[in-house]
């Protein structure tokens, strides 16, 4: 009898755990929509994601854990996917022209980030302000993006360097057919 009760309780807890996960994702989605400057269409949230009031989202973006730091603007185009623990850092301390060292905390420098269509970031990617990541680019897990990445490029490392390009003809064919993930 005890086995039956324990089995029953495990099933209840398993079902409840799934519901709590669903509720948590809904809360994260609400937080995103209530904070960002503009959003449209579908937003998918798989892990905790914290965006800024200077974030502009197009439709069909998917976050598995992204945090934006700083006050620079961030533009994320359609069909974006992020891995877990990704960071966008748009703000810098003024270390050259301030009144204190090692940096002047009274003056921040903010730079925008532009993410074009169909960009995919692996886990633990860091993107610094002033960067544009071109359409169809893939950024390898653990990369630190400090300069622009061209369309269709596959880049990785610290700092991120392009080491390959996608098959552009195949990419454009899938895009024309509307085959997006």
mmCIF file of C-alpha atoms in Angstrom:
data_model
loop_
_atom_site.group_PDB
_atom_site.id
_atom_site.type_symbol
_atom_site.label_atom_id
_atom_site.label_comp_id
_atom_site.label_asym_id
_atom_site.label_seq_id
_atom_site.Cartn_x
_atom_site.Cartn_y
_atom_site.Cartn_z
ATOM 1 C CA UNK A 1 0.000 0.000 0.000
ATOM 2 C CA UNK A 2 2.844 2.374 0.867
ATOM 3 C CA UNK A 3 4.385 1.803 -2.588
ATOM 4 C CA UNK A 4 1.137 2.764 -4.293
ATOM 5 C CA UNK A 5 0.857 5.986 -2.270
ATOM 6 C CA UNK A 6 4.505 6.927 -2.952
ATOM 7 C CA UNK A 7 4.064 6.231 -6.661
ATOM 8 C CA UNK A 8 0.921 8.377 -6.692
ATOM 9 C CA UNK A 9 2.688 11.257 -4.887
ATOM 10 C CA UNK A 10 5.642 11.097 -7.295
ATOM 11 C CA UNK A 11 3.259 11.392 -10.253
ATOM 12 C CA UNK A 12 1.576 14.416 -8.664
ATOM 13 C CA UNK A 13 4.922 16.100 -7.946
ATOM 14 C CA UNK A 14 6.183 15.350 -11.467
ATOM 15 C CA UNK A 15 3.054 16.933 -12.978
ATOM 16 C CA UNK A 16 3.280 19.896 -10.631
ATOM 17 C CA UNK A 17 6.947 20.419 -11.470
ATOM 18 C CA UNK A 18 6.053 20.620 -15.175
ATOM 19 C CA UNK A 19 3.323 23.163 -14.409
ATOM 20 C CA UNK A 20 5.695 25.256 -12.312
ATOM 21 C CA UNK A 21 8.212 25.286 -15.163
ATOM 22 C CA UNK A 22 5.479 26.415 -17.553
ATOM 23 C CA UNK A 23 4.396 29.135 -15.120
ATOM 24 C CA UNK A 24 8.013 30.319 -14.683
ATOM 25 C CA UNK A 25 8.422 30.645 -18.462
ATOM 26 C CA UNK A 26 5.196 32.690 -18.620
ATOM 27 C CA UNK A 27 6.538 34.997 -15.883
ATOM 28 C CA UNK A 28 9.837 35.474 -17.769
ATOM 29 C CA UNK A 29 7.876 36.253 -20.961
ATOM 30 C CA UNK A 30 5.724 38.795 -19.111
ATOM 31 C CA UNK A 31 8.854 40.438 -17.650
ATOM 32 C CA UNK A 32 10.387 40.734 -21.130
ATOM 33 C CA UNK A 33 7.260 42.229 -22.690
ATOM 34 C CA UNK A 34 6.822 44.694 -19.825
ATOM 35 C CA UNK A 35 10.439 45.947 -19.959
ATOM 36 C CA UNK A 36 11.491 46.211 -23.614
ATOM 37 C CA UNK A 37 11.007 49.379 -25.691
ATOM 38 C CA UNK A 38 9.289 47.507 -28.532
ATOM 39 C CA UNK A 39 8.378 43.933 -29.391
ATOM 40 C CA UNK A 40 6.290 42.254 -32.049
ATOM 41 C CA UNK A 41 5.098 38.732 -32.743
ATOM 42 C CA UNK A 42 6.273 35.553 -31.069
ATOM 43 C CA UNK A 43 8.835 35.560 -28.247
ATOM 44 C CA UNK A 44 9.988 32.216 -26.852
ATOM 45 C CA UNK A 45 11.698 32.039 -23.465
ATOM 46 C CA UNK A 46 13.377 28.823 -22.323
ATOM 47 C CA UNK A 47 15.496 30.160 -19.435
ATOM 48 C CA UNK A 48 15.719 33.287 -17.331
ATOM 49 C CA UNK A 49 16.225 36.270 -19.616
ATOM 50 C CA UNK A 50 16.718 39.888 -18.552
ATOM 51 C CA UNK A 51 16.445 42.570 -21.220
ATOM 52 C CA UNK A 52 16.705 46.351 -20.937
ATOM 53 C CA UNK A 53 14.213 49.147 -21.633
ATOM 54 C CA UNK A 54 16.365 50.002 -24.678
ATOM 55 C CA UNK A 55 15.724 46.637 -26.347
ATOM 56 C CA UNK A 56 13.840 46.383 -29.643
ATOM 57 C CA UNK A 57 12.625 42.913 -30.675
ATOM 58 C CA UNK A 58 11.254 41.729 -33.993
ATOM 59 C CA UNK A 59 9.073 38.611 -34.233
ATOM 60 C CA UNK A 60 10.088 34.993 -33.679
ATOM 61 C CA UNK A 61 12.955 35.485 -31.252
ATOM 62 C CA UNK A 62 14.003 32.741 -28.860
ATOM 63 C CA UNK A 63 15.887 33.237 -25.606
ATOM 64 C CA UNK A 64 17.425 30.425 -23.575
ATOM 65 C CA UNK A 65 19.066 32.787 -21.111
ATOM 66 C CA UNK A 66 20.298 36.225 -22.145
ATOM 67 C CA UNK A 67 21.095 39.230 -19.956
ATOM 68 C CA UNK A 68 21.599 42.766 -21.281
ATOM 69 C CA UNK A 69 23.783 45.142 -19.255
ATOM 70 C CA UNK A 70 24.126 48.886 -19.859
ATOM 71 C CA UNK A 71 21.984 51.617 -21.374
ATOM 72 C CA UNK A 72 22.876 51.273 -25.060
ATOM 73 C CA UNK A 73 20.163 50.232 -27.516
ATOM 74 C CA UNK A 74 19.884 46.604 -28.576
ATOM 75 C CA UNK A 75 18.098 45.654 -31.804
ATOM 76 C CA UNK A 76 17.301 41.967 -32.284
ATOM 77 C CA UNK A 77 15.843 40.917 -35.636
ATOM 78 C CA UNK A 78 13.574 37.967 -36.467
ATOM 79 C CA UNK A 79 14.519 34.322 -35.983
ATOM 80 C CA UNK A 80 17.180 34.999 -33.350
ATOM 81 C CA UNK A 81 18.219 32.161 -31.022
ATOM 82 C CA UNK A 82 20.409 32.460 -27.921
ATOM 83 C CA UNK A 83 22.048 29.739 -25.917
ATOM 84 C CA UNK A 84 22.141 29.806 -22.112
ATOM 85 C CA UNK A 85 24.100 32.374 -20.063
ATOM 86 C CA UNK A 86 24.641 34.830 -22.940
ATOM 87 C CA UNK A 87 25.418 38.502 -22.180
ATOM 88 C CA UNK A 88 25.192 41.743 -24.120
ATOM 89 C CA UNK A 89 27.248 44.522 -22.520
ATOM 90 C CA UNK A 90 26.398 47.937 -23.989
ATOM 91 C CA UNK A 91 27.943 50.199 -21.342
ATOM 92 C CA UNK A 92 31.586 51.011 -20.557
ATOM 93 C CA UNK A 93 33.287 53.107 -17.911
ATOM 94 C CA UNK A 94 35.252 56.129 -19.078
ATOM 95 C CA UNK A 95 38.885 55.330 -18.265
ATOM 96 C CA UNK A 96 40.541 57.882 -20.594
ATOM 97 C CA UNK A 97 38.806 61.196 -19.926
ATOM 98 C CA UNK A 98 37.432 60.915 -16.397
ATOM 99 C CA UNK A 99 38.413 62.562 -13.139
ATOM 100 C CA UNK A 100 39.317 59.336 -11.327
ATOM 101 C CA UNK A 101 41.369 56.182 -11.864
ATOM 102 C CA UNK A 102 41.111 53.334 -12.682
ATOM 103 C CA UNK A 103 37.892 54.756 -14.259
ATOM 104 C CA UNK A 104 35.416 57.578 -13.758
ATOM 105 C CA UNK A 105 32.142 56.112 -12.515
ATOM 106 C CA UNK A 106 30.247 59.370 -13.044
ATOM 107 C CA UNK A 107 30.295 59.008 -16.834
ATOM 108 C CA UNK A 108 29.306 55.910 -18.776
ATOM 109 C CA UNK A 109 29.845 55.341 -22.476
ATOM 110 C CA UNK A 110 26.999 53.433 -24.133
ATOM 111 C CA UNK A 111 27.165 51.747 -27.515
ATOM 112 C CA UNK A 112 24.394 49.989 -29.424
ATOM 113 C CA UNK A 113 24.257 46.342 -30.517
ATOM 114 C CA UNK A 114 22.561 45.229 -33.740
ATOM 115 C CA UNK A 115 21.621 41.589 -34.314
ATOM 116 C CA UNK A 116 20.359 40.885 -37.835
ATOM 117 C CA UNK A 117 17.975 38.103 -38.963
ATOM 118 C CA UNK A 118 18.566 34.419 -38.261
ATOM 119 C CA UNK A 119 21.507 34.826 -35.879
ATOM 120 C CA UNK A 120 22.303 31.937 -33.550
ATOM 121 C CA UNK A 121 24.413 32.375 -30.414
ATOM 122 C CA UNK A 122 25.851 29.340 -28.636
ATOM 123 C CA UNK A 123 26.032 29.078 -24.836
ATOM 124 C CA UNK A 124 28.035 31.624 -22.808
ATOM 125 C CA UNK A 125 28.507 34.131 -25.660
ATOM 126 C CA UNK A 126 29.390 37.732 -24.726
ATOM 127 C CA UNK A 127 28.660 40.548 -27.192
ATOM 128 C CA UNK A 128 30.114 44.006 -26.488
ATOM 129 C CA UNK A 129 28.572 47.344 -27.463
ATOM 130 C CA UNK A 130 29.226 48.835 -30.868
ATOM 131 C CA UNK A 131 28.901 45.449 -32.600
ATOM 132 C CA UNK A 132 26.690 44.314 -35.495
ATOM 133 C CA UNK A 133 26.225 40.595 -36.076
ATOM 134 C CA UNK A 134 25.203 40.017 -39.688
ATOM 135 C CA UNK A 135 22.314 37.980 -41.033
ATOM 136 C CA UNK A 136 22.636 34.221 -40.709
ATOM 137 C CA UNK A 137 25.768 34.374 -38.559
ATOM 138 C CA UNK A 138 26.521 31.664 -36.005
ATOM 139 C CA UNK A 139 28.576 32.501 -32.921
ATOM 140 C CA UNK A 140 30.345 29.582 -31.270
ATOM 141 C CA UNK A 141 29.817 28.831 -27.568
ATOM 142 C CA UNK A 142 32.075 30.826 -25.246
ATOM 143 C CA UNK A 143 32.947 33.470 -27.848
ATOM 144 C CA UNK A 144 33.537 37.132 -26.972
ATOM 145 C CA UNK A 145 32.327 39.322 -29.843
ATOM 146 C CA UNK A 146 34.201 42.656 -29.834
ATOM 147 C CA UNK A 147 33.862 43.648 -33.515
ATOM 148 C CA UNK A 148 31.357 43.241 -36.341
ATOM 149 C CA UNK A 149 30.661 39.767 -37.701
ATOM 150 C CA UNK A 150 29.659 39.662 -41.410
ATOM 151 C CA UNK A 151 26.603 37.972 -42.912
ATOM 152 C CA UNK A 152 26.673 34.152 -43.008
ATOM 153 C CA UNK A 153 29.885 33.964 -40.945
ATOM 154 C CA UNK A 154 30.640 31.350 -38.328
ATOM 155 C CA UNK A 155 32.838 32.862 -35.630
ATOM 156 C CA UNK A 156 34.317 31.821 -32.316
ATOM 157 C CA UNK A 157 37.039 32.489 -29.794
ATOM 158 C CA UNK A 158 38.069 35.404 -27.619
ATOM 159 C CA UNK A 159 38.056 37.762 -29.369
ATOM 160 C CA UNK A 160 35.673 36.150 -31.862
ATOM 161 C CA UNK A 161 37.172 35.559 -35.303
ATOM 162 C CA UNK A 162 35.459 34.279 -38.444
ATOM 163 C CA UNK A 163 36.730 30.787 -39.259
ATOM 164 C CA UNK A 164 34.122 29.648 -41.787
ATOM 165 C CA UNK A 165 31.052 30.745 -43.761
ATOM 166 C CA UNK A 166 27.695 29.063 -44.144
ATOM 167 C CA UNK A 167 26.670 27.579 -47.491
ATOM 168 C CA UNK A 168 25.046 30.815 -48.726
ATOM 169 C CA UNK A 169 23.160 29.216 -51.608
ATOM 170 C CA UNK A 170 21.578 26.644 -49.270
ATOM 171 C CA UNK A 171 20.814 29.323 -46.649
ATOM 172 C CA UNK A 172 19.077 31.549 -49.221
ATOM 173 C CA UNK A 173 17.089 28.566 -50.580
ATOM 174 C CA UNK A 174 15.762 27.700 -47.106
ATOM 175 C CA UNK A 175 14.981 31.365 -46.440
ATOM 176 C CA UNK A 176 13.055 31.684 -49.720
ATOM 177 C CA UNK A 177 11.063 28.556 -48.823
ATOM 178 C CA UNK A 178 10.221 30.032 -45.396
ATOM 179 C CA UNK A 179 11.860 27.173 -43.494
ATOM 180 C CA UNK A 180 12.726 28.764 -40.166
ATOM 181 C CA UNK A 181 13.294 27.178 -36.742
#
